[in-house]
Tab-separated table of N, CA and C in Angstrom:
chain	number	residue	atom	x	y	z
A	1	MET	N	98.683	-24.644	3.760
A	1	MET	CA	99.329	-25.700	4.102
A	1	MET	C	100.942	-25.459	4.032
A	2	THR	N	101.636	-25.737	4.914
A	2	THR	CA	103.022	-25.390	4.858
A	2	THR	C	103.942	-26.537	4.326
A	3	ALA	N	103.441	-27.806	4.163
A	3	ALA	CA	104.268	-29.047	3.794
A	3	ALA	C	103.206	-29.894	2.968
A	4	ALA	N	103.810	-30.689	2.167
A	4	ALA	CA	103.215	-31.653	1.400
A	4	ALA	C	102.382	-32.583	2.374
A	5	LYS	N	101.127	-32.920	2.020
A	5	LYS	CA	100.398	-33.895	2.878
A	5	LYS	C	100.003	-34.903	1.937
A	6	THR	N	99.905	-36.100	2.588
A	6	THR	CA	99.275	-37.418	1.838
A	6	THR	C	97.990	-37.762	2.327
A	7	VAL	N	97.127	-37.928	1.555
A	7	VAL	CA	95.542	-38.224	1.865
A	7	VAL	C	95.194	-39.667	1.283
A	8	THR	N	94.743	-40.331	1.954
A	8	THR	CA	94.192	-41.789	1.511
A	8	THR	C	92.701	-41.829	1.730
A	9	ALA	N	92.169	-42.173	0.545
A	9	ALA	CA	90.553	-42.514	0.598
A	9	ALA	C	90.318	-43.979	0.368
A	10	ASN	N	89.643	-44.427	1.269
A	10	ASN	CA	89.076	-45.897	0.987
A	10	ASN	C	87.681	-45.906	0.635
A	11	PHE	N	87.260	-46.447	-0.381
A	11	PHE	CA	86.062	-46.645	-0.845
A	11	PHE	C	85.509	-47.918	-0.727
A	12	VAL	N	84.211	-48.360	-0.421
A	12	VAL	CA	83.604	-49.559	-0.379
A	12	VAL	C	82.458	-49.694	-1.315
A	13	ALA	N	82.457	-50.598	-2.082
A	13	ALA	CA	81.341	-50.706	-2.981
A	13	ALA	C	79.970	-50.982	-2.293
A	14	SER	N	79.014	-50.063	-2.633
A	14	SER	CA	77.737	-50.198	-2.280
A	14	SER	C	76.977	-51.404	-2.727
A	15	THR	N	76.357	-52.221	-1.862
A	15	THR	CA	75.606	-53.331	-2.331
A	15	THR	C	74.182	-52.997	-2.545
A	16	SER	N	73.524	-53.400	-3.705
A	16	SER	CA	72.199	-53.031	-3.874
A	16	SER	C	71.477	-54.399	-4.210
A	17	TYR	N	70.227	-54.314	-3.941
A	17	TYR	CA	69.322	-55.548	-4.095
A	17	TYR	C	68.097	-55.037	-4.996
A	18	ALA	N	67.688	-56.228	-5.745
A	18	ALA	CA	66.521	-56.015	-6.700
A	18	ALA	C	65.136	-56.202	-5.662
A	19	LEU	N	64.280	-55.255	-5.949
A	19	LEU	CA	62.930	-55.502	-5.233
A	19	LEU	C	61.996	-55.809	-6.492
A	20	THR	N	61.354	-56.748	-6.683
A	20	THR	CA	60.328	-57.176	-7.590
A	20	THR	C	58.937	-57.206	-7.145
A	21	VAL	N	57.995	-56.426	-7.825
A	21	VAL	CA	56.630	-56.388	-7.313
A	21	VAL	C	55.850	-57.096	-8.444
A	22	ARG	N	54.997	-57.932	-7.935
A	22	ARG	CA	53.965	-58.571	-8.916
A	22	ARG	C	52.658	-58.305	-8.362
A	23	LYS	N	51.681	-58.587	-9.269
A	23	LYS	CA	50.178	-58.267	-8.899
A	23	LYS	C	49.519	-59.714	-9.151
A	24	ALA	N	48.594	-60.079	-8.181
A	24	ALA	CA	47.866	-61.490	-8.482
A	24	ALA	C	46.432	-61.103	-7.861
A	25	GLY	N	45.532	-62.117	-8.164
A	25	GLY	CA	44.113	-61.969	-7.861
A	25	GLY	C	43.250	-61.643	-9.059
A	26	THR	N	42.003	-61.641	-8.826
A	26	THR	CA	41.016	-61.416	-9.799
A	26	THR	C	40.743	-59.748	-9.918
A	27	GLY	N	41.395	-58.899	-9.176
A	27	GLY	CA	41.173	-57.416	-9.153
A	27	GLY	C	42.482	-56.981	-9.755
A	28	THR	N	42.421	-55.724	-9.962
A	28	THR	CA	43.393	-54.905	-10.461
A	28	THR	C	43.928	-53.586	-9.659
A	29	GLY	N	45.015	-53.188	-9.828
A	29	GLY	CA	45.495	-51.831	-9.057
A	29	GLY	C	46.974	-51.634	-9.383
A	30	THR	N	47.435	-50.726	-8.601
A	30	THR	CA	48.905	-50.284	-8.953
A	30	THR	C	49.665	-50.320	-7.522
A	31	VAL	N	50.997	-50.413	-7.733
A	31	VAL	CA	51.898	-50.297	-6.567
A	31	VAL	C	52.965	-49.273	-6.788
A	32	THR	N	52.952	-48.423	-5.932
A	32	THR	CA	54.256	-47.561	-5.821
A	32	THR	C	54.901	-47.648	-4.637
A	33	SER	N	56.331	-46.963	-4.611
A	33	SER	CA	57.038	-47.119	-3.505
A	33	SER	C	57.683	-45.695	-3.067
A	34	ILE	N	58.140	-45.604	-1.796
A	34	ILE	CA	59.027	-44.586	-1.303
A	34	ILE	C	60.250	-45.259	-0.760
A	35	PRO	N	61.407	-44.910	-1.048
A	35	PRO	CA	61.906	-44.063	-2.095
A	35	PRO	C	61.354	-44.510	-3.401
A	36	THR	N	61.364	-43.651	-4.457
A	36	THR	CA	60.715	-43.912	-5.764
A	36	THR	C	61.547	-45.026	-6.532
A	37	GLY	N	61.040	-45.560	-7.459
A	37	GLY	CA	61.482	-46.780	-8.206
A	37	GLY	C	60.469	-47.542	-8.645
A	38	ILE	N	59.503	-47.839	-7.889
A	38	ILE	CA	58.454	-48.885	-8.257
A	38	ILE	C	57.134	-47.942	-8.343
A	39	ASN	N	56.728	-48.175	-9.674
A	39	ASN	CA	55.397	-47.589	-10.122
A	39	ASN	C	54.758	-48.519	-11.097
A	40	CYS	N	54.206	-49.703	-10.530
A	40	CYS	CA	53.835	-50.909	-11.348
A	40	CYS	C	52.424	-50.873	-11.769
A	41	GLY	N	51.984	-51.296	-13.166
A	41	GLY	CA	50.850	-51.737	-13.594
A	41	GLY	C	50.954	-53.336	-13.261
A	42	THR	N	51.702	-53.953	-14.040
A	42	THR	CA	51.751	-55.340	-13.932
A	42	THR	C	52.826	-55.997	-13.068
A	43	ALA	N	53.974	-55.984	-13.511
A	43	ALA	CA	55.220	-56.360	-12.569
A	43	ALA	C	56.277	-55.432	-12.968
A	44	CYS	N	57.181	-55.140	-11.907
A	44	CYS	CA	58.204	-54.293	-12.168
A	44	CYS	C	59.419	-54.445	-11.018
A	45	THR	N	60.541	-53.957	-11.286
A	45	THR	CA	61.559	-54.221	-10.504
A	45	THR	C	62.470	-52.981	-10.413
A	46	ALA	N	62.909	-52.579	-9.314
A	46	ALA	CA	63.944	-51.542	-9.014
A	46	ALA	C	64.978	-51.896	-7.950
A	47	SER	N	66.087	-51.370	-8.130
A	47	SER	CA	67.193	-51.713	-7.210
A	47	SER	C	67.338	-50.681	-6.099
A	48	TYR	N	67.626	-51.097	-4.887
A	48	TYR	CA	67.813	-50.296	-3.709
A	48	TYR	C	69.103	-50.631	-2.992
A	49	ALA	N	69.660	-49.610	-2.363
A	49	ALA	CA	70.885	-50.058	-1.506
A	49	ALA	C	70.621	-50.915	-0.354
A	50	SER	N	71.728	-51.684	-0.100
A	50	SER	CA	71.457	-52.518	1.176
A	50	SER	C	71.015	-51.616	2.373
A	51	SER	N	70.031	-52.208	3.097
A	51	SER	CA	69.429	-51.652	4.403
A	51	SER	C	68.500	-50.565	4.048
A	52	THR	N	68.166	-50.381	2.840
A	52	THR	CA	67.296	-49.309	2.531
A	52	THR	C	65.743	-49.762	3.009
A	53	SER	N	64.943	-49.031	3.633
A	53	SER	CA	63.563	-49.354	4.065
A	53	SER	C	62.828	-48.701	2.912
A	54	VAL	N	62.150	-49.739	2.206
A	54	VAL	CA	61.180	-49.268	1.139
A	54	VAL	C	59.723	-49.442	1.568
A	55	ARG	N	58.843	-48.399	1.439
A	55	ARG	CA	57.527	-48.442	1.860
A	55	ARG	C	56.793	-48.634	0.481
A	56	LEU	N	55.847	-49.775	0.358
A	56	LEU	CA	55.228	-50.005	-0.859
A	56	LEU	C	53.705	-49.583	-0.537
A	57	THR	N	53.009	-49.027	-1.370
A	57	THR	CA	51.578	-48.778	-1.445
A	57	THR	C	50.653	-49.251	-2.437
A	58	ALA	N	49.723	-50.124	-2.033
A	58	ALA	CA	48.897	-50.584	-3.194
A	58	ALA	C	47.568	-49.744	-3.266
A	59	THR	N	47.235	-49.370	-4.584
A	59	THR	CA	45.938	-48.755	-4.762
A	59	THR	C	45.137	-49.367	-5.632
A	60	PRO	N	43.981	-50.109	-5.380
A	60	PRO	CA	42.966	-50.678	-6.183
A	60	PRO	C	42.362	-49.782	-7.279
A	61	VAL	N	42.033	-50.142	-8.203
A	61	VAL	CA	41.226	-49.285	-9.185
A	61	VAL	C	39.851	-49.544	-8.844
A	62	THR	N	38.856	-48.743	-9.374
A	62	THR	CA	37.492	-48.872	-9.009
A	62	THR	C	37.027	-50.265	-9.543
A	63	GLY	N	36.275	-50.844	-8.523
A	63	GLY	CA	35.695	-52.094	-8.912
A	63	GLY	C	36.436	-53.240	-8.278
A	64	SER	N	37.764	-52.862	-7.701
A	64	SER	CA	38.626	-54.078	-7.088
A	64	SER	C	38.853	-53.404	-5.677
A	65	ARG	N	39.469	-54.320	-4.891
A	65	ARG	CA	39.884	-53.952	-3.507
A	65	ARG	C	41.241	-54.746	-3.290
A	66	PHE	N	42.049	-54.023	-2.526
A	66	PHE	CA	43.374	-54.765	-2.092
A	66	PHE	C	42.898	-55.668	-0.941
A	67	SER	N	43.681	-56.848	-1.146
A	67	SER	CA	43.462	-57.993	-0.084
A	67	SER	C	44.549	-58.195	0.919
A	68	SER	N	45.820	-58.429	0.226
A	68	SER	CA	46.974	-58.721	1.102
A	68	SER	C	48.220	-58.629	0.339
A	69	TRP	N	49.299	-58.547	0.898
A	69	TRP	CA	50.673	-58.848	0.583
A	69	TRP	C	51.033	-60.262	0.845
A	70	SER	N	51.981	-60.789	0.038
A	70	SER	CA	52.726	-62.051	0.257
A	70	SER	C	54.136	-61.880	-0.410
A	71	GLY	N	54.918	-62.851	0.291
A	71	GLY	CA	56.447	-62.675	-0.176
A	71	GLY	C	57.132	-61.905	0.749
A	72	GLY	N	57.818	-60.963	0.176
A	72	GLY	CA	58.809	-60.223	0.895
A	72	GLY	C	58.028	-59.177	1.979
A	73	CYS	N	56.766	-58.956	1.832
A	73	CYS	CA	55.773	-58.140	2.768
A	73	CYS	C	54.538	-59.149	3.006
A	74	THR	N	54.123	-58.993	4.249
A	74	THR	CA	52.962	-59.613	4.580
A	74	THR	C	51.921	-58.687	5.233
A	75	GLY	N	50.841	-59.185	5.258
A	75	GLY	CA	49.710	-58.198	5.880
A	75	GLY	C	48.568	-57.696	5.009
A	76	THR	N	47.400	-57.142	5.429
A	76	THR	CA	46.358	-56.782	4.773
A	76	THR	C	46.185	-55.113	4.696
A	77	SER	N	47.236	-54.397	5.300
A	77	SER	CA	47.114	-53.073	5.071
A	77	SER	C	47.495	-52.606	3.682
A	78	THR	N	47.177	-51.604	3.049
A	78	THR	CA	47.464	-51.136	1.664
A	78	THR	C	48.798	-50.725	1.588
A	79	THR	N	49.545	-50.525	2.904
A	79	THR	CA	50.927	-50.060	2.808
A	79	THR	C	51.814	-51.177	3.570
A	80	CYS	N	52.954	-51.503	3.097
A	80	CYS	CA	53.951	-52.399	3.771
A	80	CYS	C	55.240	-51.899	3.657
A	81	THR	N	56.221	-52.219	4.587
A	81	THR	CA	57.616	-51.683	4.517
A	81	THR	C	58.539	-52.911	4.660
A	82	THR	N	59.381	-52.824	3.653
A	82	THR	CA	60.413	-54.104	3.806
A	82	THR	C	61.875	-53.375	3.713
A	83	THR	N	62.786	-54.006	4.429
A	83	THR	CA	64.087	-53.596	4.484
A	83	THR	C	65.008	-54.516	3.486
A	84	MET	N	65.817	-53.688	2.578
A	84	MET	CA	66.358	-54.591	1.644
A	84	MET	C	67.752	-55.153	2.233
A	85	THR	N	67.763	-56.309	2.667
A	85	THR	CA	68.689	-57.133	2.854
A	85	THR	C	69.291	-58.181	2.072
A	86	ALA	N	68.338	-58.353	1.062
A	86	ALA	CA	68.705	-59.319	-0.110
A	86	ALA	C	67.613	-59.080	-1.164
A	87	ALA	N	67.836	-59.786	-2.216
A	87	ALA	CA	66.693	-59.592	-3.420
A	87	ALA	C	65.376	-60.047	-2.825
A	88	LYS	N	64.299	-59.374	-3.179
A	88	LYS	CA	63.027	-59.817	-2.673
A	88	LYS	C	62.032	-59.703	-3.825
A	89	THR	N	60.733	-60.524	-3.635
A	89	THR	CA	59.817	-60.495	-4.650
A	89	THR	C	58.558	-60.452	-3.560
A	90	VAL	N	57.939	-59.288	-3.987
A	90	VAL	CA	56.519	-58.961	-3.106
A	90	VAL	C	55.450	-59.189	-4.126
A	91	THR	N	54.391	-59.702	-3.596
A	91	THR	CA	53.101	-59.887	-4.554
A	91	THR	C	52.085	-58.994	-3.790
A	92	ALA	N	51.186	-58.279	-4.611
A	92	ALA	CA	50.229	-57.455	-4.090
A	92	ALA	C	48.987	-58.323	-4.629
A	93	ASN	N	48.035	-58.476	-3.718
A	93	ASN	CA	46.940	-59.313	-4.081
A	93	ASN	C	45.651	-58.408	-4.159
A	94	PHE	N	45.104	-58.517	-5.250
A	94	PHE	CA	43.873	-57.443	-5.487
A	94	PHE	C	42.618	-58.454	-5.852
A	95	VAL	N	41.537	-58.258	-5.367
A	95	VAL	CA	40.208	-58.869	-5.667
A	95	VAL	C	39.114	-58.288	-6.014
A	96	LYS	N	38.294	-58.824	-6.678
A	96	LYS	CA	37.026	-57.923	-6.948
A	96	LYS	C	35.950	-58.255	-5.753
A	97	PRO	N	35.342	-57.215	-5.295
A	97	PRO	CA	34.328	-57.437	-4.173
A	97	PRO	C	33.147	-58.585	-4.488
């Protein structure tokens, strides 16, 4: 560098939102996430940056089966994906066959 330079950096605060996972129903199981943060037995919460796509996976224990998602995810597949645009609550429903 042959002369003094001025550098300006502008930083924008990153927004994050809480994702809360609950379990319901007569059965039991666990819920995990990608990216990591959720690894639930009963209920848990993790924060993710705005616009993050979070994939949840429900795994029933022996003697139970996964039935559906409700709240911030819907459907009957054992996986669901939600994009964090606000705080969300997702319920994983497990039943006994």
